[in-house]
Amino acid sequence: MAKKYVYLFREADGNNKALFGGKGANLAQMTKLGMPVPPGFTITTEACTKYYEDGRKISKEILDEVFATLAIVEKEANKKFGDPENPFLFSVRSGARASMPGMMDTILNLGLTDISVEGLAKQTANPRFAYDCYRRFIQMYSDVVTGIGKDFFGRILDDLKEEKGVKLDTELTAEDLKELIAKFKAFYFKSQGEEFPQDPKKQLEGAIEAVFRSWDNPRAIVYRRMNDIPNNWGTAVNVQAMVFGNMGETSGTGVAFTRNPSTGEKKLYGEFLMNAQGEDVVAGIRTPETIDYLKQINPDVYNQFVEICGKLEAFFHDMQDMEFTIEKGKLYMLQTRNGKRTAVAAINIAVDLVKEGLCTEQEALLKIEPKQLDDLLHLQFDQKAIKKMKPIATGLPASPGAACGKIAFTAEEATRRTANGENVVLVRLETSPEDIEGMNVAKGVLTARGGLTSHAAVVARGMGRCCVTGCSALKINEEKGTLTINGKVYTSEDTLSFDGSTGNVYEGAVPMIKPDISGNFSTIMSWANKYRKLKVRANADTPADAATAFGYGAEGIGLCRTEHMFFEKDRIAAMREMIISDTVEQRKTALAKILPMQRADFIGIYKEMHGNPVTIRFLDPPLHEFLPTKAEDIAALAEDMGIPVEKLKDKIASLHEFNPMLGHRGCRLSVTFPEIAEMQTRAVIEAATEVNKAGGHVKAEIMIPLVGEVKELRYVKNVVVRTAETVMAETGIKVDFSVGTMIEIPRAAITADEIATEAEFFSFGTNDLTQMTFGFSRDDAGKFLEDYYEKKIFESDPFKKLDQVGVGALVKIAAEKGKSVRPDIKLGICGEHGGDPSTIEFCHKVGLTYVSCSPYRVPIAILAAAHAAIKNS
Amino acid sequence: MAKKYVYLFREADGNNKALFGGKGANLAQMTKLGMPVPPGFTITTEACTKYYEDGRKISKEILDEVFATLAIVEKEANKKFGDPENPFLFSVRSGARASMPGMMDTILNLGLTDISVEGLAKQTANPRFAYDCYRRFIQMYSDVVTGIGKDFFGRILDDLKEEKGVKLDTELTAEDLKELIAKFKAFYFKSQGEEFPQDPKKQLEGAIEAVFRSWDNPRAIVYRRMNDIPNNWGTAVNVQAMVFGNMGETSGTGVAFTRNPSTGEKKLYGEFLMNAQGEDVVAGIRTPETIDYLKQINPDVYNQFVEICGKLEAFFHDMQDMEFTIEKGKLYMLQTRNGKRTAVAAINIAVDLVKEGLCTEQEALLKIEPKQLDDLLHLQFDQKAIKKMKPIATGLPASPGAACGKIAFTAEEATRRTANGENVVLVRLETSPEDIEGMNVAKGVLTARGGLTSHAAVVARGMGRCCVTGCSALKINEEKGTLTINGKVYTSEDTLSFDGSTGNVYEGAVPMIKPDISGNFSTIMSWANKYRKLKVRANADTPADAATAFGYGAEGIGLCRTEHMFFEKDRIAAMREMIISDTVEQRKTALAKILPMQRADFIGIYKEMHGNPVTIRFLDPPLHEFLPTKAEDIAALAEDMGIPVEKLKDKIASLHEFNPMLGHRGCRLSVTFPEIAEMQTRAVIEAATEVNKAGGHVKAEIMIPLVGEVKELRYVKNVVVRTAETVMAETGIKVDFSVGTMIEIPRAAITADEIATEAEFFSFGTNDLTQMTFGFSRDDAGKFLEDYYEKKIFESDPFKKLDQVGVGALVKIAAEKGKSVRPDIKLGICGEHGGDPSTIEFCHKVGLTYVSCSPYRVPIAILAAAHAAIKNS
């Protein structure tokens, strides 16, 4: 049997959005619920996929099926498509599996021609209406099918209105519109070299193809990438009999939500226009009425609409976003879908729905998009104020939140001026580990270079600091202390504002608000905690971060990066002394200076975590990151350290690496300098001893980074265990500690069964694992990834959303191999991906023990973990 | 039943070298063949492994077994170990599975004490002999067991000889020796704080442990790494009754080969000393006699020895290297093994053995170490001359051969001076792609930095150019044009010589010779061709390289790197113009200039390959490699190109990458700039058309590098196929071409089933695959790999010998996945590993179609492929 590509609304399966798209499935549901839906049919998403497979051609088979189905609709309505006397008109709309609002195109009034428009005029006894329909059709068809911009027609319309001395479209007479149609058609002929199509079947064919084609337009591609929608889903096409909101003052059209999409308040919310077609509502020429006005002018229709809203909410168990049309006082439903909503509304609606008995807690949780919670956890600009401002530049939305302050060009300057009570934003070409203190004190970080996973972005997200990166419009002259944007020069006295959720940069100060997190937020979190299986930990390097994470519900620290501690001013000197040591003894002397500081850090972190496990990663970055690069800094440091400049220069040169990402770092440092691992172990165990003495119960997990071979881990683990035993023998106090490794080198994943013989836990370092599995440096990939999206080679950034096919396969292999050797092995993930909902679902399925993410993403991860458990139960 | 660790020679299995070591197994064989072997026993390699497992302790179980077995030997010989009247003395020698000559230690005369030495004197009626044995024992035992250097005893001996006014040891009287023993023992007491051990059992225990321990001494570790011997094999220990070559003038000891190990000539070859123990032969104080002299002084023993030699060759089917002792006119065999030999000898012996019917062709092939062939394919220093010279510095043996010439400090200088008829060697800090022309004309390349897989090393090996890298003793001042080694300054007028097989650097000119490759070489190659299954191709970038490769028997080109062509002087200008283009049109204009040059290259290469397949890899390196880095070079280039310096600087800055290895290179370039792939395809196809017109039959294989995702390959393949079809439509001539990819990104291996849907062949780029699987940059790993060897984390350089556990697992996965989708997929390897014999065996087992290596390694690969096929048939 041939595959069926076209279904009447009443035939379609309302639960199969994959096949019928969201719009088509819901039209089927409403039809079956007996609601007033104009008749029509849906062409499936498979037809779209076939269109692309067939080299962008609609096959004869599908077209035949379309016209056969159309014939049924004609017969039942007793009207003929293309009938010159009484033409049966249709709308053609796209409808993908996931809602992609505004991304694709719609055509109304399809089926009108020079002849049938006269039939319509006669039949409705309303020539003005008929001409209005036809001119709208020509406009939309030309735009959507042939790509003539709407503006051209808009200008012709404006010229005519001026000529006629009228302000509103509705003031044009039938004759005026007839004249307009002639002008439109002339323009069409001039630009296309052929007449506007007069065969309704050709019109329909063109419209269907245009919808298919629109799936692949640039804004649709960008939208899909931003929303993780696969390219191969395709869109369905809905062909529906027209009803007319523009048949006079008893007709109208509008959109409405069953609840307030901004606040979640349970109150019908929407707007409509009388004597209008859909596009007029959003066009903004006439001011729409609120839905309450409908109650006044037509209480019957209003009541019918309210009843339908109730039925729809009850059926879909969610807030609905609907389109409707009133034709001569009769209500028609054109669309319903679960409405988009703000984070606040999402939470309030979810809690309300459960209270109202409309859905279960699990269902309610699934209605909240985890990523949305981000909006609730950071300072935000006042959206009302923002609407009136124009950005002066736009970069990448690297870390959410809003920042506002005077410009600081260096980290030192930021630190100094903040100490003096100023609010500053740090503006740099790019950031480096030396900038960490300045980033921490600044209100936000703005860089000219770097992607979403650049140093600035990663560190800022970890701190919950607002950050915009890769803002290439910035021309920074650090020496002069100037920033130039589009020719305008800003100095350290000027104030900038920027939005880490949009990447927009504004001149001056934008007013800010802190979103109100109502009690419903914690209700949602408690439900999520009830259903999730995955534990959620945080990546935190300082007691302050640990406290934030614990406050948000983190159940431990999955990644404490010890090196960040070394960059702080009072420590980097000892670190540098360690690096330039010539002998083991010199190195040990320098390390001894670092020991008490590191011990103090760990004490602070342990205390904040209240007995939850703390995974401490040993020194990871290449040592040259701790040394200066500029000649004057090197000279100053040499003097500070009392060594010849040449010696320091030689040391720096000897540490230079061609590919530092693949260089002397991670456990390789401890292999060369085991005394580093000794010192760090001592700090971990001594700190735990101190906290335990005060009644704590520290669970320390020592994590050896960048292991690729079990013998590396064994070597370093031996150093760790020996040192820990020495310390415990000294103090006589036992400490609960384990030793594990990051799985971040492909070879570690492949040989995970060998590695698990030594490792008591694995933590997947998916940042590095992604870099090495793809052979991409995350600092460099930004340069070509745009080409990859554009050419549809990649659908999403593999540094944000885990590549499940490649990197994920390695994670799966490693998890299985690890468990085969050590069935109770603890498995976690601590890369940037740990806070990404789709990755969290993957982690749930693969059977990891926990995910770890930045403190500010803990609530997102908790909700995503609950989603994963509910979806896969 | 408890495991047996100790076997009498007659009990041991002579074929089980893994358990008994080479020496022990062969002693067992000789014993079974009825040859005069002093009795004794072998302690197995498993005992050694257990020793290390038990924390460097010999278990009581093993010691008990040793003494029980010793008791059997005592009983059969009717002599007692430690008997004060007639002491039964033993030698203790190591014996690993693979021969490790000189790597481990031997103790003779074990069992002597202050008391039993007197018994021995009386028993043999030869006090001088007895004291001589004892003083030798004290010397060897002290050196091997307690680590007191031999030199200390040597000095005491020398002092005594001076005192006594004698020159030779043999001139010392019994009384002198007695005095010497007293001095030795006093020194032992002084350095050890205890008396020299007087309990023979303790002596034996100490000696056995010393042999076990010697397995782990630094020179043994280095030797194993150089010879691919696993650390976990362990050594056996052979305890054998002493026979004495120092019992007077009818006694003697010597070593002999059944054939000449330098030339392969079938003639007994060896040397011996009368009245001496083993060590004296090699000590060089007395000049040994040739084996012919034995014929004169004791023809019976000589004839018996000749007969034994014949039997041993017939039994082992190979040239033997033997140790023997004559005690009072009676011959004893102490050891036999297959003898080490030069490459020339190896070939001649193999051919002779087959002629003599002593072995089959397959067996003969296995007797030649493939790596040895290297020595035959490059110019060499005259070894006689070398012996008299002292190296002034030593670096890494990066590419074999010998180089001699005046110093050139830059590639340009090398090119210029060579054009003027000078012989120069290129001496640089490190090389970069810009140096390629200078490297090509120089007699050899010497660098201060870089490892065995640095740019200099890889390029030089490809060219067959002698190269020494990482010679850190060089202090180069390029500006002044001086090279300083150990304080001595050399200028461009000075001549250096260096040896790419040893890494040694000499002052002045060392005489050179070209090894004589006799007809036997081609006999061996023809046998290898008969048995191998793997095809062998070469990596060649120029017609000259292709010709060399074809001459050596290459069956195609597995890797033609197109970028090397772009670095040549007349081309780099067009390349640079392409890189700094702002628009597609500019870029196409620049590419149009490169097209005819590239086409000409391909024509030359196709012609040299005579219809064999040629795999052409499209542009791979990051573009910044083509641009200068020094300020003055940038200024000069800007002027050349007629563009502002600032513009060029900006372009260079925008191309800068943090980790170029993981940056914008490989197929990523063609995704961004498809016009590059278009131009290269055009060159490939047009060149093939031209050669085909002249009667050729070109098989072009277009290889897309650095693919990690099938959609990348699909995108570039579409460009290639479209362009190729356009060209073929233009000319009307079909070209046999296919499109495949490198598998060099871990993700490509993991998703090879997806990639094989587009790729018609895979070529494993194991250099990059190793880098990314381990997360090592080969340019940087040299800094820490030494620590890895020392700490026994790595046994060999993963860039030289394929890591079969990790990288090999990915190769295997990819080969299997590739075949699952495309059963006839062509599979090759083109990394540096393609010329490594153990990797070649791996490739054979995994079922690859071919290996590809540098032209000068083709014969090695052919032989190794034959080995693989024979060993695994």
PDB file of C-alpha atoms in Angstrom, chain A residues 231 430 449 653-665 667-674 706 708-709 711-712 715 745-748 750-751 754 771-781 783-784 787-788 791-795 803 805-807 809-810 813, chain B residues 231 430 449 653-665 667-674 706 708-709 711-712 715 745-748 750-751 754 771-781 783-784 787-788 791-795 803 805-807 809-810 813:
ATOM      1  CA  ASN A 231      16.813  19.724  10.666  1.00  0.00           C
ATOM      2  CA  GLU A 430      39.688  38.443  25.673  1.00  0.00           C
ATOM      3  CA  ARG A 449      36.866  37.935  21.006  1.00  0.00           C
ATOM      4  CA  ALA A 653      60.389  30.057  26.738  1.00  0.00           C
ATOM      5  CA  SER A 654      61.034  26.498  27.895  1.00  0.00           C
ATOM      6  CA  LEU A 655      57.405  26.228  29.032  1.00  0.00           C
ATOM      7  CA  HIS A 656      56.050  27.496  25.716  1.00  0.00           C
ATOM      8  CA  GLU A 657      53.806  24.980  23.993  1.00  0.00           C
ATOM      9  CA  PHE A 658      52.500  24.796  20.461  1.00  0.00           C
ATOM     10  CA  ASN A 659      49.199  23.298  21.570  1.00  0.00           C
ATOM     11  CA  PRO A 660      48.833  23.919  25.289  1.00  0.00           C
ATOM     12  CA  MET A 661      45.523  22.062  25.326  1.00  0.00           C
ATOM     13  CA  LEU A 662      47.458  18.929  24.411  1.00  0.00           C
ATOM     14  CA  GLY A 663      50.520  19.743  26.450  1.00  0.00           C
ATOM     15  CA  HIS A 664      52.101  19.357  29.843  1.00  0.00           C
ATOM     16  CA  ARG A 665      49.066  19.612  32.091  1.00  0.00           C
ATOM     17  CA  CYS A 667      48.129  14.401  35.758  1.00  0.00           C
ATOM     18  CA  ARG A 668      51.170  14.867  33.545  1.00  0.00           C
ATOM     19  CA  LEU A 669      52.257  17.605  35.943  1.00  0.00           C
ATOM     20  CA  SER A 670      52.051  15.251  38.910  1.00  0.00           C
ATOM     21  CA  VAL A 671      53.984  12.587  37.039  1.00  0.00           C
ATOM     22  CA  THR A 672      56.816  15.059  36.497  1.00  0.00           C
ATOM     23  CA  PHE A 673      56.458  16.798  39.849  1.00  0.00           C
ATOM     24  CA  PRO A 674      54.896  14.320  42.309  1.00  0.00           C
ATOM     25  CA  LEU A 706      43.636  14.152  32.147  1.00  0.00           C
ATOM     26  CA  GLY A 708      44.683   8.507  29.416  1.00  0.00           C
ATOM     27  CA  GLU A 709      46.400   5.378  30.666  1.00  0.00           C
ATOM     28  CA  LYS A 711      49.505   3.519  34.767  1.00  0.00           C
ATOM     29  CA  GLU A 712      49.396   7.308  34.930  1.00  0.00           C
ATOM     30  CA  TYR A 715      51.435   6.385  39.677  1.00  0.00           C
ATOM     31  CA  ILE A 745      40.767  11.894  27.015  1.00  0.00           C
ATOM     32  CA  PRO A 746      39.337   9.571  24.346  1.00  0.00           C
ATOM     33  CA  ARG A 747      41.858   6.916  25.302  1.00  0.00           C
ATOM     34  CA  ALA A 748      40.580   6.963  28.884  1.00  0.00           C
ATOM     35  CA  ILE A 750      38.324   3.380  25.416  1.00  0.00           C
ATOM     36  CA  THR A 751      40.416   1.820  28.183  1.00  0.00           C
ATOM     37  CA  GLU A 754      41.656  -0.796  32.822  1.00  0.00           C
ATOM     38  CA  GLN A 771      37.630  18.947  22.148  1.00  0.00           C
ATOM     39  CA  MET A 772      39.640  15.806  21.652  1.00  0.00           C
ATOM     40  CA  THR A 773      36.906  13.636  20.203  1.00  0.00           C
ATOM     41  CA  PHE A 774      36.152  16.249  17.561  1.00  0.00           C
ATOM     42  CA  GLY A 775      39.699  17.566  17.315  1.00  0.00           C
ATOM     43  CA  PHE A 776      38.352  21.065  18.008  1.00  0.00           C
ATOM     44  CA  SER A 777      39.959  23.625  20.247  1.00  0.00           C
ATOM     45  CA  ARG A 778      37.107  25.406  21.913  1.00  0.00           C
ATOM     46  CA  ASP A 779      39.068  28.623  21.830  1.00  0.00           C
ATOM     47  CA  ASP A 780      39.475  28.409  18.081  1.00  0.00           C
ATOM     48  CA  ALA A 781      36.377  26.604  16.843  1.00  0.00           C
ATOM     49  CA  LYS A 783      36.035  30.856  13.774  1.00  0.00           C
ATOM     50  CA  PHE A 784      34.549  28.115  11.652  1.00  0.00           C
ATOM     51  CA  ASP A 787      30.104  27.963   8.572  1.00  0.00           C
ATOM     52  CA  TYR A 788      29.166  24.568   9.969  1.00  0.00           C
ATOM     53  CA  LYS A 791      26.060  24.550   5.789  1.00  0.00           C
ATOM     54  CA  LYS A 792      23.978  22.332   8.037  1.00  0.00           C
ATOM     55  CA  ILE A 793      26.924  20.189   9.056  1.00  0.00           C
ATOM     56  CA  PHE A 794      26.224  20.892  12.711  1.00  0.00           C
ATOM     57  CA  GLU A 795      22.856  21.619  14.246  1.00  0.00           C
ATOM     58  CA  ASP A 803      27.266  15.292  20.934  1.00  0.00           C
ATOM     59  CA  VAL A 805      26.540  10.217  18.643  1.00  0.00           C
ATOM     60  CA  GLY A 806      30.287  10.656  19.050  1.00  0.00           C
ATOM     61  CA  VAL A 807      31.267  11.993  22.452  1.00  0.00           C
ATOM     62  CA  ALA A 809      29.215   7.012  22.533  1.00  0.00           C
ATOM     63  CA  LEU A 810      32.535   7.337  24.357  1.00  0.00           C
ATOM     64  CA  ILE A 813      31.468   2.895  26.415  1.00  0.00           C
TER      65      ILE A 813
ATOM     66  CA  ASN B 231      58.461  -4.378  31.068  1.00  0.00           C
ATOM     67  CA  GLU B 430      63.595  24.256  15.030  1.00  0.00           C
ATOM     68  CA  ARG B 449      64.606  21.674  19.733  1.00  0.00           C
ATOM     69  CA  ALA B 653      46.277  38.172  14.035  1.00  0.00           C
ATOM     70  CA  SER B 654      42.827  37.003  12.965  1.00  0.00           C
ATOM     71  CA  LEU B 655      44.312  33.667  11.905  1.00  0.00           C
ATOM     72  CA  HIS B 656      46.117  33.173  15.199  1.00  0.00           C
ATOM     73  CA  GLU B 657      45.018  30.050  17.033  1.00  0.00           C
ATOM     74  CA  PHE B 658      45.531  28.904  20.601  1.00  0.00           C
ATOM     75  CA  ASN B 659      45.804  25.264  19.577  1.00  0.00           C
ATOM     76  CA  PRO B 660      46.463  25.154  15.862  1.00  0.00           C
ATOM     77  CA  MET B 661      46.438  21.356  15.919  1.00  0.00           C
ATOM     78  CA  LEU B 662      42.767  21.555  16.876  1.00  0.00           C
ATOM     79  CA  GLY B 663      41.966  24.576  14.774  1.00  0.00           C
ATOM     80  CA  HIS B 664      40.808  25.685  11.372  1.00  0.00           C
ATOM     81  CA  ARG B 665      42.465  23.088   9.156  1.00  0.00           C
ATOM     82  CA  CYS B 667      38.287  19.677   5.648  1.00  0.00           C
ATOM     83  CA  ARG B 668      37.264  22.617   7.821  1.00  0.00           C
ATOM     84  CA  LEU B 669      39.111  24.828   5.325  1.00  0.00           C
ATOM     85  CA  SER B 670      37.107  23.423   2.429  1.00  0.00           C
ATOM     86  CA  VAL B 671      33.863  23.878   4.338  1.00  0.00           C
ATOM     87  CA  THR B 672      34.677  27.575   4.759  1.00  0.00           C
ATOM     88  CA  PHE B 673      36.316  28.006   1.368  1.00  0.00           C
ATOM     89  CA  PRO B 674      34.861  25.373  -0.996  1.00  0.00           C
ATOM     90  CA  LEU B 706      40.306  15.712   9.344  1.00  0.00           C
ATOM     91  CA  GLY B 708      34.892  13.967  12.194  1.00  0.00           C
ATOM     92  CA  GLU B 709      31.293  13.942  11.002  1.00  0.00           C
ATOM     93  CA  LYS B 711      28.102  15.658   6.910  1.00  0.00           C
ATOM     94  CA  GLU B 712      31.479  17.386   6.646  1.00  0.00           C
ATOM     95  CA  TYR B 715      29.616  18.584   1.902  1.00  0.00           C
ATOM     96  CA  ILE B 745      39.783  12.262  14.579  1.00  0.00           C
ATOM     97  CA  PRO B 746      38.477   9.952  17.331  1.00  0.00           C
ATOM     98  CA  ARG B 747      34.926  10.848  16.401  1.00  0.00           C
ATOM     99  CA  ALA B 748      35.536   9.663  12.848  1.00  0.00           C
ATOM    100  CA  ILE B 750      33.554   6.050  16.444  1.00  0.00           C
ATOM    101  CA  THR B 751      31.134   7.043  13.692  1.00  0.00           C
ATOM    102  CA  GLU B 754      28.152   6.748   9.105  1.00  0.00           C
ATOM    103  CA  GLN B 771      47.549  13.033  19.301  1.00  0.00           C
ATOM    104  CA  MET B 772      43.846  13.296  19.841  1.00  0.00           C
ATOM    105  CA  THR B 773      43.282   9.892  21.393  1.00  0.00           C
ATOM    106  CA  PHE B 774      45.982  10.565  23.978  1.00  0.00           C
ATOM    107  CA  GLY B 775      45.439  14.304  24.126  1.00  0.00           C
ATOM    108  CA  PHE B 776      49.136  14.806  23.364  1.00  0.00           C
ATOM    109  CA  SER B 777      50.561  17.391  21.040  1.00  0.00           C
ATOM    110  CA  ARG B 778      53.484  15.697  19.372  1.00  0.00           C
ATOM    111  CA  ASP B 779      55.357  18.964  19.333  1.00  0.00           C
ATOM    112  CA  ASP B 780      55.032  19.318  23.082  1.00  0.00           C
ATOM    113  CA  ALA B 781      54.956  15.773  24.432  1.00  0.00           C
ATOM    114  CA  LYS B 783      58.894  17.591  27.401  1.00  0.00           C
ATOM    115  CA  PHE B 784      57.239  15.028  29.601  1.00  0.00           C
ATOM    116  CA  ASP B 787      59.308  11.150  32.748  1.00  0.00           C
ATOM    117  CA  TYR B 788      56.758   8.667  31.462  1.00  0.00           C
ATOM    118  CA  LYS B 791      58.316   6.051  35.692  1.00  0.00           C
ATOM    119  CA  LYS B 792      57.342   3.103  33.512  1.00  0.00           C
ATOM    120  CA  ILE B 793      54.019   4.616  32.525  1.00  0.00           C
ATOM    121  CA  PHE B 794      54.918   4.260  28.859  1.00  0.00           C
ATOM    122  CA  GLU B 795      57.158   1.631  27.356  1.00  0.00           C
ATOM    123  CA  ASP B 803      49.401   2.231  20.770  1.00  0.00           C
ATOM    124  CA  VAL B 805      45.343  -0.790  23.204  1.00  0.00           C
ATOM    125  CA  GLY B 806      43.907   2.684  22.735  1.00  0.00           C
ATOM    126  CA  VAL B 807      44.536   4.108  19.271  1.00  0.00           C
ATOM    127  CA  ALA B 809      41.172  -0.104  19.359  1.00  0.00           C
ATOM    128  CA  LEU B 810      39.827   2.908  17.482  1.00  0.00           C
ATOM    129  CA  ILE B 813      36.428  -0.218  15.553  1.00  0.00           C
TER     130      ILE B 813
END
